[in-house]
Short mmCIF file of C-alpha atoms in Angstrom, two decimals:
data_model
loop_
_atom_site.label_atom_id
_atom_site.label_comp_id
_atom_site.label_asym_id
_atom_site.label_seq_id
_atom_site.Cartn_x
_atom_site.Cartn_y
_atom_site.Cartn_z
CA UNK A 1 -9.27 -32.17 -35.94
CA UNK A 2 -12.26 -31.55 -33.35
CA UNK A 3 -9.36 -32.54 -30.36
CA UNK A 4 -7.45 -29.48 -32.01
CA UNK A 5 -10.26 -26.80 -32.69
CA UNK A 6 -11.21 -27.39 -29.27
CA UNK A 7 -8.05 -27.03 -27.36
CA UNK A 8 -7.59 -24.04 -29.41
CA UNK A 9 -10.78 -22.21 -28.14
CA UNK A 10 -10.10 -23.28 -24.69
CA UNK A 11 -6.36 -21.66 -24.99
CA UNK A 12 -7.89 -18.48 -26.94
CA UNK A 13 -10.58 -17.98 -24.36
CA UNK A 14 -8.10 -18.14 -21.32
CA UNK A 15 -5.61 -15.63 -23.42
CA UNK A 16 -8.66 -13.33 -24.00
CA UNK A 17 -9.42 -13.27 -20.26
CA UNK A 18 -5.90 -12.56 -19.33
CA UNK A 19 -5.79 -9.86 -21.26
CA UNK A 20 -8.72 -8.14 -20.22
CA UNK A 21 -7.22 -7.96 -16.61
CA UNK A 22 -4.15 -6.14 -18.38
CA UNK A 23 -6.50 -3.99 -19.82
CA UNK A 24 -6.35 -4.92 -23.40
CA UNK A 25 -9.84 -5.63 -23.82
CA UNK A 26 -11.24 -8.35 -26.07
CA UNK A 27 -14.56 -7.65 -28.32
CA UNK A 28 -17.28 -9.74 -26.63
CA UNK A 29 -17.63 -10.83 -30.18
CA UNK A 30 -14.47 -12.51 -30.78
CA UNK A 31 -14.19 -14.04 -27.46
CA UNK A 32 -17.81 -15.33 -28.58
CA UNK A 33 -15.90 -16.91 -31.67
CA UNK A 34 -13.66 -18.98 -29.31
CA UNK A 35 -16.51 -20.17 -27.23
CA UNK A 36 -18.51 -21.74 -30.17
CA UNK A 37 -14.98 -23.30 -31.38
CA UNK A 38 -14.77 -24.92 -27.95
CA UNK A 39 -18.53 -25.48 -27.67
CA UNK A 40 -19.17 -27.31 -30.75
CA UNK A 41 -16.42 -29.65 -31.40
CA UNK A 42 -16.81 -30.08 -27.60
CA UNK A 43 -20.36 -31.87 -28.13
CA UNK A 44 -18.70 -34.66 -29.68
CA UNK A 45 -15.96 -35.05 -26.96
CA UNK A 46 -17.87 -34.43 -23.72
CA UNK A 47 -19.03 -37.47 -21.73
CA UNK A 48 -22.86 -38.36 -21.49
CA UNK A 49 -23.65 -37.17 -18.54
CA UNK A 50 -22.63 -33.52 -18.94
CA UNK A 51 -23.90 -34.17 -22.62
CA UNK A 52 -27.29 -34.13 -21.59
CA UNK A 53 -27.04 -31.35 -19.39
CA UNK A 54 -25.49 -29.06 -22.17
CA UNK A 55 -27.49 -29.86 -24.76
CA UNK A 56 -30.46 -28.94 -22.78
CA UNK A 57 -29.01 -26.06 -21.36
CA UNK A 58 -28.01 -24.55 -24.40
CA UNK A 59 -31.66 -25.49 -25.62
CA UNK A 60 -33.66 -23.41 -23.00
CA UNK A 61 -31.13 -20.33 -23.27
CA UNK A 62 -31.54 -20.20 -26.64
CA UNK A 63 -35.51 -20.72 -26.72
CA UNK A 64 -35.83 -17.88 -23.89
CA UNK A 65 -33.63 -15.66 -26.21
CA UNK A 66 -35.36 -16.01 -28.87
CA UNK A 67 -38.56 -15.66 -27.48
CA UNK A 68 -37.91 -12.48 -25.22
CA UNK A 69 -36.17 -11.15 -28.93
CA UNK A 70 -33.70 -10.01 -27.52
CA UNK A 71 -30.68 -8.48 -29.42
CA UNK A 72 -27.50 -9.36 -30.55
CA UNK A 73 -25.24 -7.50 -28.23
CA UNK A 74 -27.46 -9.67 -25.08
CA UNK A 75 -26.55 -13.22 -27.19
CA UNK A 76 -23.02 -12.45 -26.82
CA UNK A 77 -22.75 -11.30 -23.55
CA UNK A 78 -24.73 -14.92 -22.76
CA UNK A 79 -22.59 -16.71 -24.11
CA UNK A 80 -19.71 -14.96 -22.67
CA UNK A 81 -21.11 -14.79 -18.85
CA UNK A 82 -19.87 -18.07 -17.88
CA UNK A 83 -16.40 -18.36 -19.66
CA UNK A 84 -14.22 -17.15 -16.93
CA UNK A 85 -14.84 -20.91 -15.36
CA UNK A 86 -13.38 -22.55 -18.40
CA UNK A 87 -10.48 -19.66 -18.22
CA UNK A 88 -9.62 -21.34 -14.97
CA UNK A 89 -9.32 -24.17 -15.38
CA UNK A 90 -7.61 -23.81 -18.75
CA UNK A 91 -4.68 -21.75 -16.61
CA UNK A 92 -4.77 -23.78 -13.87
CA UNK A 93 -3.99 -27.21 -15.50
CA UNK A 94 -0.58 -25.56 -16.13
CA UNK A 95 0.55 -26.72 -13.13
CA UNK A 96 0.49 -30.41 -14.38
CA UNK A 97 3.53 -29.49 -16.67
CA UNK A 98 6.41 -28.83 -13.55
CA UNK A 99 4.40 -32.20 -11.57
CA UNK A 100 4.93 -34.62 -14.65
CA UNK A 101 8.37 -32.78 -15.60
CA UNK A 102 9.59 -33.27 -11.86
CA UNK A 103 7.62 -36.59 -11.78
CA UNK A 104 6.05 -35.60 -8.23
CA UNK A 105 3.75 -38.78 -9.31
CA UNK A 106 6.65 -41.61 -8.77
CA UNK A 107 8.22 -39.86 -5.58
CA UNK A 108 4.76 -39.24 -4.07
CA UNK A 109 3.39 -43.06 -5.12
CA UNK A 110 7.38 -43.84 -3.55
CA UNK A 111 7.01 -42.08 -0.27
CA UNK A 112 3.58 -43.63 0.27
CA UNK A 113 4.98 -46.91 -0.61
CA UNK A 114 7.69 -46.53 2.26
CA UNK A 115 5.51 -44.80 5.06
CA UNK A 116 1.73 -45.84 4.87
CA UNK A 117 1.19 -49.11 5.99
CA UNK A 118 -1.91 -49.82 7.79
CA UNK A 119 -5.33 -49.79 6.40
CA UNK A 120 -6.28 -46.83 8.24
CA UNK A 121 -2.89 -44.18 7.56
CA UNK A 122 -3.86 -45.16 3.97
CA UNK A 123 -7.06 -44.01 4.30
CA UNK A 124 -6.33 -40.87 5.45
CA UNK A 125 -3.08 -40.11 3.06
CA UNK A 126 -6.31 -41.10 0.08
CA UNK A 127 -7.99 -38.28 1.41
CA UNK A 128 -5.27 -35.94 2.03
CA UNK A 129 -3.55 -36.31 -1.46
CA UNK A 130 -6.60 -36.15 -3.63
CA UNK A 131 -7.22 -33.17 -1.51
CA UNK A 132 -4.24 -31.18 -1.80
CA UNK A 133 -3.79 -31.83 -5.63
CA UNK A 134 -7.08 -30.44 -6.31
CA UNK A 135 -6.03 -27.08 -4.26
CA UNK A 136 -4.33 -26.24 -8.15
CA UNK A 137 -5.24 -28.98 -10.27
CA UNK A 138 -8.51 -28.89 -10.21
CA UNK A 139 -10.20 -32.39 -12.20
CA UNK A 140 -6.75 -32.70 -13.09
CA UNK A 141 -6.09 -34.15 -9.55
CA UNK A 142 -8.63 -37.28 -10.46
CA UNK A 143 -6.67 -39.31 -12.56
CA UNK A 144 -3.58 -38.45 -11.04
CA UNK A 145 -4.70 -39.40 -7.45
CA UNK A 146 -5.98 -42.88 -8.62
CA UNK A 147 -2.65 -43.47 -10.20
CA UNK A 148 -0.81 -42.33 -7.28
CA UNK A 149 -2.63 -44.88 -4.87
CA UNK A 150 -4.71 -47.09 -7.16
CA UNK A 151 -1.88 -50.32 -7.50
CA UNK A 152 -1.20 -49.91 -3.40
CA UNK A 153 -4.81 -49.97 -2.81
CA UNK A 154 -6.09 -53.09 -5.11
CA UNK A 155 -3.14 -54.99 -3.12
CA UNK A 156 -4.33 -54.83 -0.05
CA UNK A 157 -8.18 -55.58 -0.52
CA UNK A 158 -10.45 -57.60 -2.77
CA UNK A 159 -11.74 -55.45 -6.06
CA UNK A 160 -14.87 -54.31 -4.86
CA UNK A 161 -13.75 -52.97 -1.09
CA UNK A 162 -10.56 -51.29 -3.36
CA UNK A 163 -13.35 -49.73 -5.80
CA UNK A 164 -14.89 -48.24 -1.94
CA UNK A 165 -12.33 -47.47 -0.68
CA UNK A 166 -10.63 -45.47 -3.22
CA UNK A 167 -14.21 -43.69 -4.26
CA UNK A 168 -15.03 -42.85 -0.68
CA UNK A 169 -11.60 -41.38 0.15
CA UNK A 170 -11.11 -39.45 -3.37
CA UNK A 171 -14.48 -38.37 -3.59
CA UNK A 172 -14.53 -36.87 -0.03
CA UNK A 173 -11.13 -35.51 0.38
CA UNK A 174 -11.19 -34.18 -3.69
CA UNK A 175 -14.96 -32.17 -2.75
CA UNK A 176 -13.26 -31.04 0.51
CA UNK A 177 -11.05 -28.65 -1.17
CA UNK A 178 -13.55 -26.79 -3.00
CA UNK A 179 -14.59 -25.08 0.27
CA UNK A 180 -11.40 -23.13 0.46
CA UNK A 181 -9.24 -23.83 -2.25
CA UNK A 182 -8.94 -20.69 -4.94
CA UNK A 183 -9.07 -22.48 -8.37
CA UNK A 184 -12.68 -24.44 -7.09
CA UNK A 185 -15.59 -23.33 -9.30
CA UNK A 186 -17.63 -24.53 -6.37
CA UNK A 187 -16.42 -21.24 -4.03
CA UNK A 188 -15.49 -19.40 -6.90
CA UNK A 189 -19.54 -19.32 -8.02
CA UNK A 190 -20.32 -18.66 -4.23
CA UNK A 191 -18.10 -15.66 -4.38
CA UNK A 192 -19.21 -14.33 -7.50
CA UNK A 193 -22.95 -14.95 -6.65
CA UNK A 194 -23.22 -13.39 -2.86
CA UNK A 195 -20.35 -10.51 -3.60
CA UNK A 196 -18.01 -12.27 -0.34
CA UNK A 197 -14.55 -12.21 -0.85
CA UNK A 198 -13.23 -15.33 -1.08
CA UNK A 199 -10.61 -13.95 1.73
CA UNK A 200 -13.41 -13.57 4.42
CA UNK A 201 -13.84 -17.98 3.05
CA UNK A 202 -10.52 -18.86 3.52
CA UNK A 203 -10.24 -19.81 7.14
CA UNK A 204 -13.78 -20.86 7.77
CA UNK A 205 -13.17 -23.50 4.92
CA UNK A 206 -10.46 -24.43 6.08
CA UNK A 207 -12.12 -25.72 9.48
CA UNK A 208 -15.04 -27.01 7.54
CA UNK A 209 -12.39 -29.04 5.46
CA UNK A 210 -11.08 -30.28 8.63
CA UNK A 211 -14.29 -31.26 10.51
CA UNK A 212 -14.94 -33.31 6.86
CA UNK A 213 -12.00 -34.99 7.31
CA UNK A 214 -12.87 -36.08 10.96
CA UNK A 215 -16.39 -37.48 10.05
CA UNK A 216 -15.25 -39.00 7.62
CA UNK A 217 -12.73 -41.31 9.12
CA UNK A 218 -14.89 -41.61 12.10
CA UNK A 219 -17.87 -42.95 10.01
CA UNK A 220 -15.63 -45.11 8.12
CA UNK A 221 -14.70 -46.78 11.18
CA UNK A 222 -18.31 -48.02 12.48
CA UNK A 223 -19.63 -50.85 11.37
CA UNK A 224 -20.44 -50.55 7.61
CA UNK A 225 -17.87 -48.65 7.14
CA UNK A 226 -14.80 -49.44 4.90
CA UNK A 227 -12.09 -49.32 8.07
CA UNK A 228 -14.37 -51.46 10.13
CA UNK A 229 -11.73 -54.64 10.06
CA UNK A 230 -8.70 -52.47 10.03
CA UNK A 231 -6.71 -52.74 13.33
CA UNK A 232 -6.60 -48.93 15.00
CA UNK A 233 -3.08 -49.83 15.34
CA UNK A 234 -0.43 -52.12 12.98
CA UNK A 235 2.82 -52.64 15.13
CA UNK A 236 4.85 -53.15 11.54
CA UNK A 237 3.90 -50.47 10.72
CA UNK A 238 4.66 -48.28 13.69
CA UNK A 239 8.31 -50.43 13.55
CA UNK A 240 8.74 -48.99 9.73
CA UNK A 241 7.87 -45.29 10.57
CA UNK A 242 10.28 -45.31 14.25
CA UNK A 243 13.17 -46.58 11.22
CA UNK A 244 11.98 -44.06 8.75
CA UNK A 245 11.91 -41.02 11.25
CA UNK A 246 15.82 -41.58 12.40
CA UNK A 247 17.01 -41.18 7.76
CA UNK A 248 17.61 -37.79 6.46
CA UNK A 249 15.03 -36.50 4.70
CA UNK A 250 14.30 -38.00 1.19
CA UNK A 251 13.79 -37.51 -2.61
CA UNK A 252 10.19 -38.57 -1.64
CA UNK A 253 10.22 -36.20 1.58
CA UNK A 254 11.15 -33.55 -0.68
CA UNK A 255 8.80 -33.67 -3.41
CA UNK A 256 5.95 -34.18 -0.97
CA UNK A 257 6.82 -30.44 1.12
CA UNK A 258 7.22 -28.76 -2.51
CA UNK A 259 3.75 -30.03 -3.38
CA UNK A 260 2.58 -28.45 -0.23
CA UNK A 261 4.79 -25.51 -0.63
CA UNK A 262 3.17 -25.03 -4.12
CA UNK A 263 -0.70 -25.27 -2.55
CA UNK A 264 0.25 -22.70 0.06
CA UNK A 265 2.10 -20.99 -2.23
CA UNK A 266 -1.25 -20.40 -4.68
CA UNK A 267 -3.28 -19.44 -1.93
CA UNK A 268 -0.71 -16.76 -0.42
CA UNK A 269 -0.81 -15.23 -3.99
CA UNK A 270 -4.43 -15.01 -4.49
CA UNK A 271 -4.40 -13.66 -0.93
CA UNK A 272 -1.46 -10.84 -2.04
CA UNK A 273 -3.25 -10.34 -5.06
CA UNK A 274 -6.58 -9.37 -3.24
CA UNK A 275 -5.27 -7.43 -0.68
CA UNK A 276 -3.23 -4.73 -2.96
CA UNK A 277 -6.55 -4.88 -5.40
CA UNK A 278 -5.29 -6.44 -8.51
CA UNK A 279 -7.62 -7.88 -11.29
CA UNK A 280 -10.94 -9.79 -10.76
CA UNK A 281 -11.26 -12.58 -8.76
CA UNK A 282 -10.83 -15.57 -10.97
CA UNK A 283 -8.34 -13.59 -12.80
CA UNK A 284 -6.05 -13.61 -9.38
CA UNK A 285 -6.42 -17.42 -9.67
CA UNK A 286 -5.63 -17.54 -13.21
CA UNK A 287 -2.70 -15.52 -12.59
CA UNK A 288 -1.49 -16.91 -9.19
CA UNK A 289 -1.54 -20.39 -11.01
CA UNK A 290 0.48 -19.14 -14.31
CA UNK A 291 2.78 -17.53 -11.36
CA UNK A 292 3.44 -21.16 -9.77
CA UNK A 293 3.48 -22.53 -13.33
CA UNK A 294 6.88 -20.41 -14.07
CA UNK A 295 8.86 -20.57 -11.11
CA UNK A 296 8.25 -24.47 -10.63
CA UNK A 297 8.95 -24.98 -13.88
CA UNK A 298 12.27 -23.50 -14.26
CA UNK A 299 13.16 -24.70 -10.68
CA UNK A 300 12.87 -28.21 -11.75
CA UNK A 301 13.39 -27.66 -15.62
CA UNK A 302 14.83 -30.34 -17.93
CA UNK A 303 14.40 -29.93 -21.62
CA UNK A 304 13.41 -33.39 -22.87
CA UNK A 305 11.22 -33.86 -19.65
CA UNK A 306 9.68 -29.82 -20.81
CA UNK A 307 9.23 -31.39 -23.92
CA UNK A 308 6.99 -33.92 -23.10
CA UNK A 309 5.07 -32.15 -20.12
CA UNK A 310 3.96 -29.74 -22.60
CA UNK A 311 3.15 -32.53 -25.20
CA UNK A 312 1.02 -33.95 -22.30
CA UNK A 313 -0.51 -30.89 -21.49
CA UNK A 314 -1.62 -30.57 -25.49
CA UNK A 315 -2.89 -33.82 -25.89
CA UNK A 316 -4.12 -34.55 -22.22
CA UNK A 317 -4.37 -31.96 -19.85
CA UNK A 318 -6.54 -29.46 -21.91
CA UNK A 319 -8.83 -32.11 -22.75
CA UNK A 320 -9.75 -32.26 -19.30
CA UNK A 321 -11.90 -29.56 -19.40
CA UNK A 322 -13.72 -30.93 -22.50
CA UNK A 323 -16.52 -31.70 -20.12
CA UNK A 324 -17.36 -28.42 -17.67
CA UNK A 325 -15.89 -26.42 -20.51
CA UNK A 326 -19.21 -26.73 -22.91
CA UNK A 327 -21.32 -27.35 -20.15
CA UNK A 328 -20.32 -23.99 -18.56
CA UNK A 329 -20.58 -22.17 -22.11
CA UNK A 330 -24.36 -23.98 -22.23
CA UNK A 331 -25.04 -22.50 -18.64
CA UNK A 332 -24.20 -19.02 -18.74
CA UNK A 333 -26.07 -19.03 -22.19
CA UNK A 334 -29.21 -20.37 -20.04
CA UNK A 335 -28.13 -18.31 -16.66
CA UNK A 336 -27.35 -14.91 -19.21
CA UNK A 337 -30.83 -15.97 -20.44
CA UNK A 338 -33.04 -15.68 -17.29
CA UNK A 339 -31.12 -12.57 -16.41
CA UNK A 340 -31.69 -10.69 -19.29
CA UNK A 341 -35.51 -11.96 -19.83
CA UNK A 342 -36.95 -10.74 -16.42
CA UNK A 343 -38.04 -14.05 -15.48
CA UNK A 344 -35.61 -13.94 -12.85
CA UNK A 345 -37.47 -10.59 -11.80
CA UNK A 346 -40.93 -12.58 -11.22
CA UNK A 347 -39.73 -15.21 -9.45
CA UNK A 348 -37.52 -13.73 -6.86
CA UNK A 349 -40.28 -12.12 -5.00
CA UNK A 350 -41.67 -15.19 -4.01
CA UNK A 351 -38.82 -17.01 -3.09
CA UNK A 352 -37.12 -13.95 -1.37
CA UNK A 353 -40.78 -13.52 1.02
CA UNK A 354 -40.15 -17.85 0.97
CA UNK A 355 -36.57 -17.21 2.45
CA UNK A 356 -37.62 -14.21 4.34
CA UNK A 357 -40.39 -15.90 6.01
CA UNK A 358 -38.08 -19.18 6.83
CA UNK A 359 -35.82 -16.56 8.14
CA UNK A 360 -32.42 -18.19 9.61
CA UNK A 361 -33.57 -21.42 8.70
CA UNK A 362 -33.37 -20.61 5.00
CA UNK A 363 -29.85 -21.08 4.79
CA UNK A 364 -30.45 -24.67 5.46
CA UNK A 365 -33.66 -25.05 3.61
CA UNK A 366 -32.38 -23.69 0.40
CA UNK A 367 -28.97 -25.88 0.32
CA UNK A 368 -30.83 -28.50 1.70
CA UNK A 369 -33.10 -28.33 -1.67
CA UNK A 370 -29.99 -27.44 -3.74
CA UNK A 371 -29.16 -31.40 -3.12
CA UNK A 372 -32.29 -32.95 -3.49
CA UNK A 373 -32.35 -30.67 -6.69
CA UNK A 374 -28.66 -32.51 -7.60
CA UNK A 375 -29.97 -36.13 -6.93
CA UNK A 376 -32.52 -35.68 -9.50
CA UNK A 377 -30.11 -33.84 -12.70
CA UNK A 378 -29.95 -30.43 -11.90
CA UNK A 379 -26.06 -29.40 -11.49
CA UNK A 380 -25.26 -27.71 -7.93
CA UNK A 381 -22.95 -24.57 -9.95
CA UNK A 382 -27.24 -23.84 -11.34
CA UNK A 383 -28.38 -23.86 -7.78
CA UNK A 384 -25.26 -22.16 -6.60
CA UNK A 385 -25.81 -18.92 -9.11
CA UNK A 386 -29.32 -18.77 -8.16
CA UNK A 387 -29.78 -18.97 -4.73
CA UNK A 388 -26.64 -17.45 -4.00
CA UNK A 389 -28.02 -14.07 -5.62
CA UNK A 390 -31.76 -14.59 -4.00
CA UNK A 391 -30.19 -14.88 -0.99
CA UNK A 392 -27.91 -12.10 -1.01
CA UNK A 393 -30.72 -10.00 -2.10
CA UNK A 394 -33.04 -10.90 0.88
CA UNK A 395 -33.07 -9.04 4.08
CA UNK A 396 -31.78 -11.66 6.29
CA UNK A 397 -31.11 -11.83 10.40
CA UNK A 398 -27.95 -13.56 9.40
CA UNK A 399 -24.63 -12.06 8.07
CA UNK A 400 -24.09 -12.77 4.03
CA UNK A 401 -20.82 -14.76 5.63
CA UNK A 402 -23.21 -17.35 6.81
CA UNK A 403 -25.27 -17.16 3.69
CA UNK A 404 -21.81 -17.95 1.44
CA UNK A 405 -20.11 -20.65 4.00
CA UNK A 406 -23.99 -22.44 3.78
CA UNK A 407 -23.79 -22.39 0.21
CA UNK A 408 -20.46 -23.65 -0.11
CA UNK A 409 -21.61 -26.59 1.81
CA UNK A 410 -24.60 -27.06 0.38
CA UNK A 411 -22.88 -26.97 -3.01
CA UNK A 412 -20.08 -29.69 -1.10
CA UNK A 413 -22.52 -32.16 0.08
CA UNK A 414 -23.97 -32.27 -3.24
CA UNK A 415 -21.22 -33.19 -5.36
CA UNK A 416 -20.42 -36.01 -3.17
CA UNK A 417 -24.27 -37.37 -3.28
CA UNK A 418 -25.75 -36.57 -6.69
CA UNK A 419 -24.78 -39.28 -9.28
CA UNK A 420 -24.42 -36.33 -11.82
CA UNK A 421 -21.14 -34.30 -10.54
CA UNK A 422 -18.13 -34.57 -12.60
CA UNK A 423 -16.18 -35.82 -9.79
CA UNK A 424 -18.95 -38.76 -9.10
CA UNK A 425 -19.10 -39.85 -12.96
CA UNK A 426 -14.61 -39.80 -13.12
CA UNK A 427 -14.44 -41.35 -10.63
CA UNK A 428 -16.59 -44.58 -11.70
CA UNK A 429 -15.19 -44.20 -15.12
CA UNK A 430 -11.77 -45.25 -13.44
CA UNK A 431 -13.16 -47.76 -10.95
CA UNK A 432 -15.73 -50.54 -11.32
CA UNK A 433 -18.12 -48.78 -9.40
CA UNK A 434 -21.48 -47.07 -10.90
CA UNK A 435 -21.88 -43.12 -10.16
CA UNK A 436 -25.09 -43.96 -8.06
CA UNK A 437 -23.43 -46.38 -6.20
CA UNK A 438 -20.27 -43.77 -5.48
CA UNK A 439 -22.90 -41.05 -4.94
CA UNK A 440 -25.96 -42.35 -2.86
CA UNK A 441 -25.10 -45.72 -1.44
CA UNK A 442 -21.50 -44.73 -0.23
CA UNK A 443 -21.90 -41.03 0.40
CA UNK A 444 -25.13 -40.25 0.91
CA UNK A 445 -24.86 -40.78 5.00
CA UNK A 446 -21.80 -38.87 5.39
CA UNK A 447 -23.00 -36.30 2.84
CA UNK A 448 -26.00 -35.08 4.85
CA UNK A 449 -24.25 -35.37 8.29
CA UNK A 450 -21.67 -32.89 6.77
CA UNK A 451 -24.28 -30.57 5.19
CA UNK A 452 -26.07 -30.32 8.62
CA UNK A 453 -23.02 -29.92 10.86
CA UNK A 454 -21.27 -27.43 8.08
CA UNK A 455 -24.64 -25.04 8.75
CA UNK A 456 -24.84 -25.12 12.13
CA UNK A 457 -20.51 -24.27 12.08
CA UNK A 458 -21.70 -21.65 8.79
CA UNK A 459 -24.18 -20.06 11.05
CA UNK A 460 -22.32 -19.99 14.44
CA UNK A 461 -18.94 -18.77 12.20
CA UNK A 462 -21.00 -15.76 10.89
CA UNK A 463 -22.34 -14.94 14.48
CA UNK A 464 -18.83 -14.56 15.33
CA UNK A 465 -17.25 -13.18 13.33
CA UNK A 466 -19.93 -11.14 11.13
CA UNK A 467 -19.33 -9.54 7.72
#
C-alpha cells in the first residue's frame, strides 16, 4: 500500500509539472498534496543513508519555518521548490520501458561477450556503458550496468578485485555523465543555481568527461591500480576483433548504435528545445525524454514485451527514485526555508567579501570545501544550490562560465569520494564492497586529481570562450 501511494505521488507530481509547461497551471497546494503522498510513505522505503539526511532536513526546514512564522502560502512554495528534480527523474525512467521491451540488456551483455576480451578493453567498455546509460536513465543505469557486465567481470578476477573493478569503473564513468548529460541533477542544480544555460555546458563537459576518462585509465594502470597485471595488449583478443570486423554488422551492433542514437538523440532535443525557447529547463528534459520514450517504443513495440516493460516500470523503475525523491522534497523544504527566513541574507555578505577577497581562486576554494563538506554528510546538490547562487552573486574577475563548469566539478569529484552519494551507497549495496571503501580508499586519488585538473580546464575554458 505505501509502494502504491508513493508511486502515485511521484507520477502526480511529474503530470503536475508537465502541465504547467503547457500552461495549465497546478495550485501549489495540490501539487503540495502529491509531495507529502510521496514524502511520507517514502520514509519507510528510502535507504538509511538518505534516511538520515531527510529526516534532518525536513527537521531544520520546518523548525526555521516555524520560527521565522512564516505563512502558509511560503510552506507550500517550500515544499514545492525542489520537486522539479523528482519530476525528472520520474519522466526520465521512461526510457527503461523501450530498453527492457527491446531487451538492449541481452544484446549489449552479447556484444560485449563477443568483442571485449582483455582486461583493459573491459575496463574501458565498464566505463563507457555505465556512462552512456546514465545520459537518460539516470540511477536507473546502476543496476542495469552491473547486470550488463557483472557475470563477465566476476569470471575473470577473484571477488574482491571484481568488487574494484566494477566500483571504480561504474562509479567513475556513471559521475562522468553528470557534467554534460541533460537529465543529471548534478548540472541541472548548477544551471538553475548560476542562471548558465546548460547549452553554454554542453561542450565543455563533454571534454571534461573525456579528460576523466583518460585519468582514469591511466591511474588504473600504475601500480596500485586495478589494470596493473593486465597485459597493454592480448593477441586473442586482437585475433577475435580482426574476425569480428570482416561479419556484417549484428543484432548486438545494432542495439549498441540505437542506444547511442537515443543519448544523442536526448541531447539534440533539449538543445532544439532551448534554442526556439520552449518551457523551463528541466521541463525540456522531461519532455525530450517522454519524446524518446514514444518513438522508441513504438519502433521496437511488441505487446506482451509492452506489457511487462510497463509492469516493470510500476513495480521497479519508479521505485528508483524512492530515495532522492523524499530527500529532494526534505531539501527544498530546508533550501525554501533559508530563502524565505533572511538567513541566507546575513550570511552571504561574508562569504561573498570571503570569495571576493580569494578572488579567482574561489572557484577552487569553494568546490574544494564543497567535498570536504561531502566526506563528512553534507550532500553536494546542498553545496551546489548554495554556492552556486553566492557565487553568481559576487563580483568576480572570472566569467560565471567558469564559476558553473567549477561547480560541476566540484559537485563530480564529490560524488565519487563522499561515502554518502547515492551512486557510492548502490553501488556497495550490489557489490561486497563498503561505501567508504568505494568512496575514499578507491576514489579518493583520482577524485582530487580530477577536481584540480577540471578547474584549471573550467578556468582556462571560461578565459576562452567567456560568457
Amino acid at each position: 500500500m505505501l509502494k502504491t501511494i508513493f508511486k502515485l505521488g511521484a507520477i502526480c507530481l511529474a503530470l503536475m509539472h508537465l502541465l504547467n509547461m503547457l500552461g495549465a497551471i497546478a495550485p501549489g497546494w495540490l501539487m503540495s498534496l502529491a509531495s507529502a503522498a510521496m514524502l511520507i510513505p517514502g520514509l519507510s522505503l528510502i535507504s538509511s543513508g538518505f534516511k538520515k539526511a531527510t529526516i534532518i532536513f525536513l527537521a531544520l526546514g520546518a523548525a526555521i519555518l516555524l520560527a521565522t512564522k512564516q505563512p502558509v502560502a511560503q510552506w507550500i512554495s517550500a515544499w514545492n521548490s525542489m520537486t522539479n528534480t523528482v519530476a525528472i527523474m520520474v519522466a526520465m525512467q521512461l526510457v527503461a520501458i523501450p530498453v527492457s521491451m527491446g531487451r538492449y540488456d541481452v544484446s549489449i551483455c552479447e556484444w560485449a561477450e563477443r568483442r571485449v576480451r582483455s582486461l583493459r578493453s573491459l575496463f574501458v567498455f565498464s566505463n563507457v556503458i555505465p556512462h552512456l546509460l546514465a545520459s537518460f536513465l539516470n540511477m536507473g543505469a546502476i543496476p542495469l550496468s552491473i547486470s550488463l557486465m557483472g557475470k563477465t567481470i566476476h569470471s575473470r578476477m577473484r571477488q574482491e578485485e571484481a568488487d574494484r573493478f566494477i566500483a571504480v569503473s561504474l562509479s567513475r564513468g556513471y559521475v562522468l555523465a553528470a557534467l554534460w548529460a541533460p537529465p543529471a541533477i548534478n548540472l541541472y542544480l548548477v544551471v538553475q543555481a548560476t542562471g548558465v544555460a546548460w547549452s553554454a555546458l554542453l561542450l565543455p563537459g563533454i571534454v571534461l568527461a573525456l579528460i576523466g576518462f583518460g585519468l582514469t585509465y591511466w591511474m588504473e594502470t600504475w601500480k596500485g591500480g586495478v589494470l596493473r597485471n593486465a597485459p597493454a595488449t592480448d593477441k586473442s583478443a586482437a585475433r577475435a576483433a580482426r574476425a569480428q570486423s570482416r561479419r556484417l554488422i549484428s543484432r548486438e551492433d545494432r542495439a549498441l548504435l540505437e542506444v547511442i542514437i537515443v543519448a544523442i538523440s536526448i541531447v539534440g532535443i533539449v538543445l532544439a528545445l532551448e534554442k526556439i525557447g520552449v518551457g523551463q529547463a528541466y521541463t525540456r528534459i522531461m519532455l525530450a525524454g517522454i519524446i524518446v520514450t514514444i518513438i522508441w517504443t513504438i519502433l521496437v513495440f511488441d505487446k506482451t514485451a509492452f506489457a511487462a516493460a510497463a509492469r516493470e516500470y510500476w513495480d521497479d523503475g519508479l521505485l528508483k527514485v524512492r530515495d532522492m525523491g523524499p530527500f529532494f522534497v526534505a531539501m527544498g523544504i530546508f533550501s525554501g526555508a533559508l530563502e524565505s527566513s533572511g538567513i541566507l541574507k546575513l550570511i552571504s555578505p561574508s562569504i561573498q567579501a570571503a570569495a571576493g577577497w580569494l578572488g579567482i581562486f574561489s572557484v577552487a576554494v569553494l568546490p574544494l570545501i564543497m567535498i570536504l563538506l561531502s566526506v563528512i554528510g553534507l550532500h553536494p546538490f546542498i553545496t551546489i544550490v548554495l554556492f552556486g547562487k553566492i557565487l553568481a552573486a559576487t563580483p568576480m574577475p572570472l566569467p560565471l562560465l567558469s564559476i558553473a563548469l567549477s561547480l560541476a566539478v566540484g559537485g563530480a569529484a564529490a560524488y565519487m569520494i563522499t561515502p554518502f552519494a547515492g551512486i557510492i551507497m548502490s553501488i556497495a549495496r550490489y557489490t561486497g564492497a563498503k561505501a567508504s571503501q568505494i568512496s575514499v580508499r578507491w576514489n579518493g586519488k583520482y577524485s582530487i586529481a580530477f577536481f584540480f585538473i577540471g578547474v584549471i580546464f573550467s578556468v582556462a575554458w571560461g578565459a576562452l570562450v567567456g560568457h
